[in-house]
Amino acid sequence: MQITKEIVSLMSAILIFLGSVIALISAIGIVKFQDVFLRSHASTKSSTLSVLLTMIGVLVYFTVNTGFFSVRLLLSLVFINLTSPVGMHLVARAAYRNGAYMYRKDDVPRQSTILLSQKEFNSPEELKSRAKLREQAREKLYYKEHENNKLED
């Protein structure tokens, strides 16, 4: 029985260590990426996985070694994995609607560019004009709906 506890403790430690390594990779991604969309991807995908691995390791450790099963830990695991991607999706959606800067490969001439296909060559001026056109279309739609609501009242 003691050997089984030691093996499970080792597996729990490995899960917690993997969660820590993935959290470190997530932090590096947040610092290195250029725009809100890439940063949201780095922060959501890998940090959700790191929290999942860490909490599973803690849950398994305490269940086997102390005989204590934590429902709070299980619920926090479920809710973090449900709410984190949804929340970051809403942040990215709001950034897109506000015309946030989108990084393209040829914005900065470096060896470590990592985004989109080779066919997309947009200058910063084109990106700004596209964001301005999106904003104008949104304003037109908003004012049209606002006027329709006034007429109905």
PDB file of C-alpha atoms in Angstrom:
ATOM      1  CA  MET A   1       0.000   0.000   0.000  1.00  0.00           C
ATOM      2  CA  GLN A   2       2.876   2.355   0.757  1.00  0.00           C
ATOM      3  CA  ILE A   3       4.409   1.772  -2.696  1.00  0.00           C
ATOM      4  CA  THR A   4       1.096   2.636  -4.354  1.00  0.00           C
ATOM      5  CA  LYS A   5       0.922   5.910  -2.411  1.00  0.00           C
ATOM      6  CA  GLU A   6       4.483   6.746  -3.449  1.00  0.00           C
ATOM      7  CA  ILE A   7       3.741   6.022  -7.114  1.00  0.00           C
ATOM      8  CA  VAL A   8       0.570   8.148  -7.026  1.00  0.00           C
ATOM      9  CA  SER A   9       2.472  10.929  -5.237  1.00  0.00           C
ATOM     10  CA  LEU A  10       5.116  10.830  -7.985  1.00  0.00           C
ATOM     11  CA  MET A  11       2.441  10.981 -10.701  1.00  0.00           C
ATOM     12  CA  SER A  12       0.791  13.914  -8.907  1.00  0.00           C
ATOM     13  CA  ALA A  13       4.128  15.711  -8.677  1.00  0.00           C
ATOM     14  CA  ILE A  14       4.693  15.147 -12.400  1.00  0.00           C
ATOM     15  CA  LEU A  15       1.251  16.575 -13.203  1.00  0.00           C
ATOM     16  CA  ILE A  16       1.894  19.625 -11.024  1.00  0.00           C
ATOM     17  CA  PHE A  17       5.333  20.103 -12.601  1.00  0.00           C
ATOM     18  CA  LEU A  18       3.891  19.857 -16.135  1.00  0.00           C
ATOM     19  CA  GLY A  19       1.237  22.395 -15.168  1.00  0.00           C
ATOM     20  CA  SER A  20       3.954  24.750 -13.946  1.00  0.00           C
ATOM     21  CA  VAL A  21       6.005  24.364 -17.131  1.00  0.00           C
ATOM     22  CA  ILE A  22       2.962  25.047 -19.320  1.00  0.00           C
ATOM     23  CA  ALA A  23       2.119  28.111 -17.189  1.00  0.00           C
ATOM     24  CA  LEU A  24       5.668  29.372 -17.785  1.00  0.00           C
ATOM     25  CA  ILE A  25       5.261  28.852 -21.537  1.00  0.00           C
ATOM     26  CA  SER A  26       1.961  30.745 -21.362  1.00  0.00           C
ATOM     27  CA  ALA A  27       3.630  33.657 -19.594  1.00  0.00           C
ATOM     28  CA  ILE A  28       6.390  33.775 -22.199  1.00  0.00           C
ATOM     29  CA  GLY A  29       3.750  33.774 -24.943  1.00  0.00           C
ATOM     30  CA  ILE A  30       1.910  36.669 -23.328  1.00  0.00           C
ATOM     31  CA  VAL A  31       5.111  38.717 -23.204  1.00  0.00           C
ATOM     32  CA  LYS A  32       6.420  37.827 -26.673  1.00  0.00           C
ATOM     33  CA  PHE A  33       3.275  38.068 -28.819  1.00  0.00           C
ATOM     34  CA  GLN A  34       2.487  41.398 -30.444  1.00  0.00           C
ATOM     35  CA  ASP A  35      -1.293  41.904 -30.413  1.00  0.00           C
ATOM     36  CA  VAL A  36      -4.300  41.207 -28.221  1.00  0.00           C
ATOM     37  CA  PHE A  37      -5.492  38.260 -30.308  1.00  0.00           C
ATOM     38  CA  LEU A  38      -2.244  36.314 -30.084  1.00  0.00           C
ATOM     39  CA  ARG A  39      -1.901  37.145 -26.400  1.00  0.00           C
ATOM     40  CA  SER A  40      -5.428  35.997 -25.697  1.00  0.00           C
ATOM     41  CA  HIS A  41      -4.673  32.702 -27.413  1.00  0.00           C
ATOM     42  CA  ALA A  42      -1.520  32.210 -25.366  1.00  0.00           C
ATOM     43  CA  SER A  43      -3.180  33.142 -22.114  1.00  0.00           C
ATOM     44  CA  THR A  44      -6.326  31.088 -22.611  1.00  0.00           C
ATOM     45  CA  LYS A  45      -5.231  27.832 -24.188  1.00  0.00           C
ATOM     46  CA  SER A  46      -2.075  27.078 -22.287  1.00  0.00           C
ATOM     47  CA  SER A  47      -3.064  28.568 -18.951  1.00  0.00           C
ATOM     48  CA  THR A  48      -6.304  26.575 -18.967  1.00  0.00           C
ATOM     49  CA  LEU A  49      -4.297  23.412 -19.587  1.00  0.00           C
ATOM     50  CA  SER A  50      -1.802  24.330 -16.876  1.00  0.00           C
ATOM     51  CA  VAL A  51      -4.564  24.927 -14.330  1.00  0.00           C
ATOM     52  CA  LEU A  52      -6.203  21.659 -15.356  1.00  0.00           C
ATOM     53  CA  LEU A  53      -2.992  19.655 -14.877  1.00  0.00           C
ATOM     54  CA  THR A  54      -2.101  21.344 -11.607  1.00  0.00           C
ATOM     55  CA  MET A  55      -5.533  20.903 -10.058  1.00  0.00           C
ATOM     56  CA  ILE A  56      -5.804  17.278 -11.169  1.00  0.00           C
ATOM     57  CA  GLY A  57      -2.400  16.622  -9.591  1.00  0.00           C
ATOM     58  CA  VAL A  58      -3.492  18.255  -6.330  1.00  0.00           C
ATOM     59  CA  LEU A  59      -6.847  16.429  -6.355  1.00  0.00           C
ATOM     60  CA  VAL A  60      -5.216  13.036  -6.926  1.00  0.00           C
ATOM     61  CA  TYR A  61      -2.569  13.680  -4.270  1.00  0.00           C
ATOM     62  CA  PHE A  62      -4.998  14.641  -1.535  1.00  0.00           C
ATOM     63  CA  THR A  63      -7.468  11.914  -2.457  1.00  0.00           C
ATOM     64  CA  VAL A  64      -4.887   9.130  -2.246  1.00  0.00           C
ATOM     65  CA  ASN A  65      -2.615  10.330   0.564  1.00  0.00           C
ATOM     66  CA  THR A  66      -5.117  11.863   2.986  1.00  0.00           C
ATOM     67  CA  GLY A  67      -8.347  10.217   1.867  1.00  0.00           C
ATOM     68  CA  PHE A  68      -9.889  13.671   1.459  1.00  0.00           C
ATOM     69  CA  PHE A  69     -11.874  14.317  -1.741  1.00  0.00           C
ATOM     70  CA  SER A  70     -12.399  18.027  -2.272  1.00  0.00           C
ATOM     71  CA  VAL A  71     -15.622  18.933  -4.036  1.00  0.00           C
ATOM     72  CA  ARG A  72     -14.542  22.592  -4.018  1.00  0.00           C
ATOM     73  CA  LEU A  73     -11.397  21.715  -5.945  1.00  0.00           C
ATOM     74  CA  LEU A  74     -13.403  19.718  -8.462  1.00  0.00           C
ATOM     75  CA  LEU A  75     -15.916  22.555  -8.921  1.00  0.00           C
ATOM     76  CA  SER A  76     -13.161  25.145  -9.309  1.00  0.00           C
ATOM     77  CA  LEU A  77     -11.527  22.917 -11.919  1.00  0.00           C
ATOM     78  CA  VAL A  78     -14.780  22.731 -13.893  1.00  0.00           C
ATOM     79  CA  PHE A  79     -15.639  26.418 -13.634  1.00  0.00           C
ATOM     80  CA  ILE A  80     -12.166  27.684 -14.526  1.00  0.00           C
ATOM     81  CA  ASN A  81     -12.082  25.468 -17.591  1.00  0.00           C
ATOM     82  CA  LEU A  82     -15.521  26.694 -18.651  1.00  0.00           C
ATOM     83  CA  THR A  83     -15.207  30.406 -17.955  1.00  0.00           C
ATOM     84  CA  SER A  84     -11.641  31.182 -18.997  1.00  0.00           C
ATOM     85  CA  PRO A  85     -12.037  30.475 -22.746  1.00  0.00           C
ATOM     86  CA  VAL A  86     -15.446  32.155 -22.870  1.00  0.00           C
ATOM     87  CA  GLY A  87     -14.161  35.265 -21.105  1.00  0.00           C
ATOM     88  CA  MET A  88     -11.152  35.572 -23.375  1.00  0.00           C
ATOM     89  CA  HIS A  89     -13.373  35.087 -26.422  1.00  0.00           C
ATOM     90  CA  LEU A  90     -15.424  38.074 -25.288  1.00  0.00           C
ATOM     91  CA  VAL A  91     -12.269  40.145 -24.798  1.00  0.00           C
ATOM     92  CA  ALA A  92     -10.999  39.259 -28.285  1.00  0.00           C
ATOM     93  CA  ARG A  93     -14.409  39.995 -29.788  1.00  0.00           C
ATOM     94  CA  ALA A  94     -14.523  43.410 -28.130  1.00  0.00           C
ATOM     95  CA  ALA A  95     -10.994  44.153 -29.341  1.00  0.00           C
ATOM     96  CA  TYR A  96     -11.926  43.192 -32.898  1.00  0.00           C
ATOM     97  CA  ARG A  97     -15.045  45.333 -32.817  1.00  0.00           C
ATOM     98  CA  ASN A  98     -13.027  48.295 -31.597  1.00  0.00           C
ATOM     99  CA  GLY A  99     -10.590  47.919 -34.488  1.00  0.00           C
ATOM    100  CA  ALA A 100      -7.661  46.665 -32.466  1.00  0.00           C
ATOM    101  CA  TYR A 101      -4.312  46.260 -34.148  1.00  0.00           C
ATOM    102  CA  MET A 102      -3.835  42.890 -35.843  1.00  0.00           C
ATOM    103  CA  TYR A 103      -0.272  41.720 -36.271  1.00  0.00           C
ATOM    104  CA  ARG A 104       0.696  40.543 -39.762  1.00  0.00           C
ATOM    105  CA  LYS A 105       3.887  38.847 -40.894  1.00  0.00           C
ATOM    106  CA  ASP A 106       5.290  41.782 -42.817  1.00  0.00           C
ATOM    107  CA  ASP A 107       4.561  44.467 -40.191  1.00  0.00           C
ATOM    108  CA  VAL A 108       7.976  43.894 -38.648  1.00  0.00           C
ATOM    109  CA  PRO A 109      10.771  42.352 -40.719  1.00  0.00           C
ATOM    110  CA  ARG A 110      12.152  39.679 -38.388  1.00  0.00           C
ATOM    111  CA  GLN A 111      13.082  36.040 -38.670  1.00  0.00           C
ATOM    112  CA  SER A 112      10.624  34.895 -36.008  1.00  0.00           C
ATOM    113  CA  THR A 113       7.379  36.058 -37.620  1.00  0.00           C
ATOM    114  CA  ILE A 114       4.662  33.529 -37.008  1.00  0.00           C
ATOM    115  CA  LEU A 115       1.295  34.512 -38.360  1.00  0.00           C
ATOM    116  CA  LEU A 116      -1.010  34.033 -41.306  1.00  0.00           C
ATOM    117  CA  SER A 117      -0.279  32.975 -44.841  1.00  0.00           C
ATOM    118  CA  GLN A 118       2.327  34.348 -47.215  1.00  0.00           C
ATOM    119  CA  LYS A 119      -0.393  35.926 -49.377  1.00  0.00           C
ATOM    120  CA  GLU A 120      -1.472  38.470 -46.793  1.00  0.00           C
ATOM    121  CA  PHE A 121       0.632  41.584 -47.153  1.00  0.00           C
ATOM    122  CA  ASN A 122      -1.057  44.478 -45.381  1.00  0.00           C
ATOM    123  CA  SER A 123       0.675  47.704 -44.561  1.00  0.00           C
ATOM    124  CA  PRO A 124      -0.104  49.436 -41.268  1.00  0.00           C
ATOM    125  CA  GLU A 125      -1.996  52.088 -43.247  1.00  0.00           C
ATOM    126  CA  GLU A 126      -4.229  49.424 -44.813  1.00  0.00           C
ATOM    127  CA  LEU A 127      -4.900  47.927 -41.401  1.00  0.00           C
ATOM    128  CA  LYS A 128      -5.838  51.341 -39.991  1.00  0.00           C
ATOM    129  CA  SER A 129      -8.093  52.140 -42.928  1.00  0.00           C
ATOM    130  CA  ARG A 130      -9.834  48.769 -42.600  1.00  0.00           C
ATOM    131  CA  ALA A 131     -10.391  49.401 -38.881  1.00  0.00           C
ATOM    132  CA  LYS A 132     -11.743  52.882 -39.695  1.00  0.00           C
ATOM    133  CA  LEU A 133     -14.172  51.430 -42.263  1.00  0.00           C
ATOM    134  CA  ARG A 134     -15.374  48.868 -39.717  1.00  0.00           C
ATOM    135  CA  GLU A 135     -15.925  51.634 -37.185  1.00  0.00           C
ATOM    136  CA  GLN A 136     -17.880  53.752 -39.675  1.00  0.00           C
ATOM    137  CA  ALA A 137     -20.109  50.823 -40.602  1.00  0.00           C
ATOM    138  CA  ARG A 138     -20.743  50.115 -36.913  1.00  0.00           C
ATOM    139  CA  GLU A 139     -21.589  53.751 -36.216  1.00  0.00           C
ATOM    140  CA  LYS A 140     -23.959  53.869 -39.178  1.00  0.00           C
ATOM    141  CA  LEU A 141     -25.698  50.711 -37.978  1.00  0.00           C
ATOM    142  CA  TYR A 142     -25.863  51.992 -34.400  1.00  0.00           C
ATOM    143  CA  TYR A 143     -27.344  55.361 -35.370  1.00  0.00           C
ATOM    144  CA  LYS A 144     -29.836  53.677 -37.693  1.00  0.00           C
ATOM    145  CA  GLU A 145     -31.042  51.394 -34.893  1.00  0.00           C
ATOM    146  CA  HIS A 146     -31.060  54.322 -32.458  1.00  0.00           C
ATOM    147  CA  GLU A 147     -33.253  56.381 -34.821  1.00  0.00           C
ATOM    148  CA  ASN A 148     -35.624  53.432 -35.363  1.00  0.00           C
ATOM    149  CA  ASN A 149     -36.009  53.084 -31.582  1.00  0.00           C
ATOM    150  CA  LYS A 150     -36.824  56.799 -31.276  1.00  0.00           C
ATOM    151  CA  LEU A 151     -39.466  56.530 -33.991  1.00  0.00           C
ATOM    152  CA  GLU A 152     -41.074  53.551 -32.228  1.00  0.00           C
ATOM    153  CA  ASP A 153     -41.291  55.463 -28.919  1.00  0.00           C
TER     154      ASP A 153
END
